[in-house]
Short mmCIF file of C-alpha atoms in Angstrom, two decimals:
data_model
loop_
_atom_site.label_atom_id
_atom_site.label_comp_id
_atom_site.label_asym_id
_atom_site.label_seq_id
_atom_site.Cartn_x
_atom_site.Cartn_y
_atom_site.Cartn_z
CA GLY A 1193 55.79 127.41 17.50
CA ALA A 1194 54.30 130.73 18.27
CA GLY A 1195 50.95 129.53 19.49
CA VAL A 1196 49.09 126.40 20.91
CA SER A 1197 48.73 123.70 18.30
CA GLN A 1198 46.03 121.27 18.46
CA SER A 1199 45.22 118.46 16.16
CA PRO A 1200 43.41 117.42 14.29
CA SER A 1201 41.19 120.61 13.76
CA ASN A 1202 38.05 118.19 12.93
CA LYS A 1203 37.30 114.48 13.77
CA VAL A 1204 34.43 112.77 13.06
CA THR A 1205 33.99 109.36 14.61
CA GLU A 1206 31.32 106.71 14.87
CA LYS A 1207 29.99 106.01 18.60
CA GLY A 1208 31.88 103.21 20.40
CA LYS A 1209 35.04 104.03 18.73
CA ASP A 1210 38.19 105.69 20.52
CA VAL A 1211 39.71 108.97 19.50
CA GLU A 1212 43.02 110.80 20.45
CA LEU A 1213 43.18 114.85 20.45
CA ARG A 1214 46.49 116.29 20.51
CA CYS A 1215 47.98 119.47 21.97
CA ASP A 1216 51.36 121.14 21.50
CA PRO A 1217 51.53 123.89 23.96
CA ILE A 1218 53.81 126.96 23.80
CA SER A 1219 57.38 126.27 24.19
CA GLY A 1220 58.37 127.06 28.13
CA HIS A 1221 54.72 127.08 28.81
CA THR A 1222 54.80 125.12 32.16
CA ALA A 1223 51.09 125.02 32.34
CA LEU A 1224 48.49 123.02 30.17
CA TYR A 1225 44.76 122.68 30.65
CA TRP A 1226 41.89 121.00 28.52
CA TYR A 1227 38.57 122.62 28.41
CA ARG A 1228 35.43 121.28 26.53
CA GLN A 1229 32.92 123.39 24.95
CA SER A 1230 29.57 122.18 23.58
CA LEU A 1231 27.86 123.83 20.85
CA GLY A 1232 26.73 127.46 22.10
CA GLN A 1233 27.84 126.85 25.74
CA GLY A 1234 30.87 128.08 27.72
CA LEU A 1235 34.19 126.43 28.28
CA GLU A 1236 33.93 123.47 30.85
CA PHE A 1237 37.26 122.76 32.44
CA LEU A 1238 38.50 119.02 32.02
CA ILE A 1239 42.25 118.73 33.26
CA TYR A 1240 45.23 120.73 34.31
CA PHE A 1241 48.67 119.65 34.07
CA GLN A 1242 51.69 121.46 36.11
CA GLY A 1243 55.09 120.73 35.79
CA ASN A 1244 56.15 117.29 36.66
CA SER A 1245 53.02 117.38 39.51
CA ALA A 1246 50.08 115.02 39.33
CA PRO A 1247 47.45 116.71 37.08
CA ASP A 1248 44.06 118.03 38.23
CA LYS A 1249 41.83 115.31 36.99
CA SER A 1250 38.81 116.75 38.83
CA GLY A 1251 36.95 118.01 35.79
CA LEU A 1252 36.91 115.10 33.55
CA PRO A 1253 33.53 113.97 33.03
CA SER A 1254 33.83 110.14 33.35
CA ASP A 1255 36.69 107.23 33.26
CA ARG A 1256 36.21 106.81 29.40
CA PHE A 1257 38.42 110.41 29.39
CA SER A 1258 41.98 110.64 30.02
CA ALA A 1259 44.90 112.73 29.33
CA GLU A 1260 48.74 112.36 29.28
CA ARG A 1261 51.44 114.97 29.16
CA THR A 1262 54.41 113.32 28.14
CA GLY A 1263 57.93 115.39 28.54
CA GLY A 1264 56.28 118.40 30.09
CA SER A 1265 55.18 119.54 26.51
CA VAL A 1266 52.63 117.84 24.07
CA SER A 1267 49.41 116.39 25.67
CA THR A 1268 46.98 114.05 24.25
CA LEU A 1269 43.57 113.79 25.68
CA THR A 1270 42.05 110.30 24.83
CA ILE A 1271 38.54 109.50 24.78
CA GLN A 1272 37.18 106.19 24.98
CA ARG A 1273 34.05 104.38 23.46
CA THR A 1274 32.94 107.62 22.24
CA GLN A 1275 29.38 108.41 22.94
CA GLN A 1276 26.91 111.31 20.86
CA GLU A 1277 26.88 113.51 24.24
CA ASP A 1278 30.96 113.98 23.84
CA SER A 1279 30.32 115.99 20.67
CA ALA A 1280 31.94 119.43 21.32
CA VAL A 1281 35.38 121.48 20.65
CA TYR A 1282 38.37 120.42 22.50
CA LEU A 1283 40.30 123.41 23.48
CA CYS A 1284 43.98 123.16 24.82
CA ALA A 1285 45.39 126.20 26.57
CA SER A 1286 49.14 127.03 28.24
CA SER A 1287 50.53 129.43 30.41
CA LEU A 1288 53.81 130.60 31.72
CA GLY A 1289 53.02 129.16 35.09
CA PRO A 1290 50.21 127.90 37.83
CA SER A 1291 49.21 131.37 38.57
CA GLY A 1292 46.15 132.58 37.81
CA ALA A 1293 47.84 136.16 37.05
CA ASN A 1294 49.34 133.98 33.99
CA VAL A 1295 47.18 134.54 30.65
CA LEU A 1296 45.79 131.39 29.33
CA THR A 1297 46.58 131.05 25.39
CA PHE A 1298 44.34 128.79 23.51
CA GLY A 1299 44.79 126.67 20.49
CA ALA A 1300 41.71 126.89 18.05
CA GLY A 1301 40.73 123.67 19.25
CA SER A 1302 39.65 119.93 18.05
CA ARG A 1303 36.01 119.81 16.58
CA LEU A 1304 34.67 116.15 17.65
CA THR A 1305 31.59 114.70 15.89
CA VAL A 1306 30.42 111.76 17.15
CA LEU A 1307 27.56 110.01 14.85
CA GLY B 425 27.61 125.19 43.01
CA GLU B 426 29.24 128.39 42.06
CA SER B 427 28.30 130.24 38.81
CA VAL B 428 29.27 132.51 36.53
CA GLY B 429 26.87 134.00 34.15
CA LEU B 430 25.91 136.49 31.11
CA HIS B 431 22.82 138.58 31.64
CA LEU B 432 22.33 138.61 27.46
CA PRO B 433 23.04 135.79 24.82
CA THR B 434 22.75 138.51 22.20
CA LEU B 435 23.82 142.04 21.78
CA SER B 436 23.15 144.07 18.84
CA VAL B 437 24.89 147.44 18.86
CA GLN B 438 25.50 150.12 15.80
CA GLU B 439 29.34 150.55 14.82
CA GLY B 440 30.74 153.27 16.65
CA ASP B 441 28.64 153.28 19.97
CA ASN B 442 29.56 151.82 22.78
CA SER B 443 28.80 148.11 24.22
CA ILE B 444 28.43 147.15 27.66
CA ILE B 445 28.56 143.41 28.41
CA ASN B 446 27.64 142.27 31.81
CA CYS B 447 28.16 139.30 34.11
CA ALA B 448 27.13 138.27 37.52
CA TYR B 449 29.15 135.74 39.72
CA SER B 450 28.63 133.99 42.90
CA ASN B 451 31.64 132.72 44.35
CA SER B 452 32.51 135.62 46.79
CA ALA B 453 36.34 134.31 47.09
CA SER B 454 37.10 134.69 43.46
CA ASP B 455 40.50 136.80 43.10
CA TYR B 456 40.25 137.73 39.91
CA PHE B 457 38.30 137.61 37.00
CA ILE B 458 39.02 137.29 32.87
CA TRP B 459 37.03 138.27 30.24
CA TYR B 460 37.88 136.58 26.91
CA LYS B 461 37.06 137.17 23.10
CA GLN B 462 36.06 134.09 20.58
CA GLU B 463 35.51 134.68 16.98
CA SER B 464 34.12 132.13 14.87
CA GLY B 465 36.11 129.01 14.44
CA LYS B 466 39.17 130.04 17.26
CA GLY B 467 39.95 129.66 20.60
CA PRO B 468 39.18 132.20 23.32
CA GLN B 469 41.84 135.24 23.05
CA PHE B 470 42.30 137.23 26.57
CA ILE B 471 41.04 140.74 26.53
CA ILE B 472 41.63 142.03 30.34
CA ASP B 473 41.62 141.22 33.35
CA ILE B 474 40.73 142.43 36.76
CA ARG B 475 41.77 141.47 40.50
CA SER B 476 39.27 141.64 43.37
CA ASN B 477 41.30 144.54 44.77
CA MET B 478 40.58 146.82 41.95
CA ASP B 479 37.08 148.42 41.02
CA LYS B 480 38.11 149.18 37.54
CA ARG B 481 40.90 148.82 35.23
CA GLN B 482 41.13 149.87 31.43
CA GLY B 483 42.56 148.79 28.30
CA GLN B 484 42.57 150.05 24.87
CA ARG B 485 39.02 150.84 23.79
CA VAL B 486 37.90 148.27 26.86
CA THR B 487 37.14 148.90 30.52
CA VAL B 488 36.25 146.54 33.06
CA LEU B 489 34.22 147.26 35.90
CA LEU B 490 33.95 145.05 39.31
CA ASN B 491 31.34 145.82 41.92
CA LYS B 492 32.02 143.15 44.66
CA THR B 493 29.16 144.14 46.79
CA VAL B 494 26.54 142.83 44.19
CA LYS B 495 28.78 140.48 42.55
CA HIS B 496 28.63 141.96 39.16
CA LEU B 497 31.57 142.65 36.43
CA SER B 498 30.98 144.46 33.20
CA LEU B 499 33.16 144.87 29.79
CA GLN B 500 32.66 148.21 28.22
CA ILE B 501 34.07 148.57 24.71
CA ALA B 502 34.78 152.02 23.30
CA ALA B 503 33.50 153.06 19.68
CA THR B 504 32.54 149.23 18.49
CA GLN B 505 33.81 148.09 15.49
CA PRO B 506 32.77 145.43 13.05
CA GLY B 507 36.10 143.57 14.40
CA ASP B 508 34.73 143.66 17.70
CA SER B 509 31.87 140.89 16.77
CA ALA B 510 32.43 137.99 18.58
CA VAL B 511 31.13 135.96 21.43
CA TYR B 512 32.54 137.38 25.02
CA PHE B 513 33.00 135.28 27.69
CA CYS B 514 33.69 136.15 31.66
CA ALA B 515 35.39 134.03 33.52
CA GLY B 516 36.66 133.29 37.36
CA PRO B 517 38.82 130.96 38.77
CA VAL B 518 37.46 127.60 40.44
CA GLY B 519 36.90 127.69 44.31
CA SER B 520 39.74 129.32 45.64
CA SER B 521 42.26 127.96 43.16
CA ASN B 522 44.68 130.57 41.84
CA THR B 523 45.33 128.77 38.41
CA GLY B 524 44.27 128.66 35.21
CA LYS B 525 41.56 126.18 35.97
CA LEU B 526 38.11 128.39 35.54
CA ILE B 527 34.62 128.71 35.30
CA PHE B 528 33.27 130.56 32.36
CA GLY B 529 30.13 132.01 31.30
CA GLN B 530 28.04 131.14 28.58
CA GLY B 531 28.92 133.76 26.39
CA THR B 532 27.67 137.07 25.20
CA THR B 533 27.53 137.24 21.14
CA LEU B 534 28.13 140.84 20.04
CA GLN B 535 26.59 141.86 16.62
CA VAL B 536 27.87 145.08 15.40
CA LYS B 537 25.92 146.61 12.76
CA PRO B 538 27.30 148.95 9.93
#
């Protein structure tokens, strides 16, 4: 597609449930990033995929968070046993390559609300 | 730890005036900085970037200034328009990373009064 596509756009779940958030990056973009944006805050880095390399998971806040990227394209962020503090907008971005010179294109985000 | 931060959470300007949004950073090793604009309900959108070997870079109606001595950068928007109303973030690389792994400031909300 023309841009980064994320689904669902909104997700309301109960505390303790698992959720999956999907990201479809721009075709041909080898680098994919997940960020989290809490209400009124800046973006917080979560995880980074580049081609077939092992992902950089250094930003994941706990072992309840995991992500995978299948076939170098679509990525899924999974949050297990959700907690209220997980409520945030989860943003996915992709870029042509790993260099910081490559512009990140963000999706519109998935807003997660944990009741 | 390293940080990137904005000076004012909210900036209100009159339509047609120039806007200046400021940002401070702590990581001397940062090789580049980026400014993003985020409109309500949307993801951040790239505005302009600047590498550490530059002091100034201009785009369409926007200018970014970098002062490495005091670790400060600013985004100037000329002739501010209602469509410029948004949250503006400055961002820099995490550590010595040369990737899109970024640390973001908390954002400045720009309000443009008609």
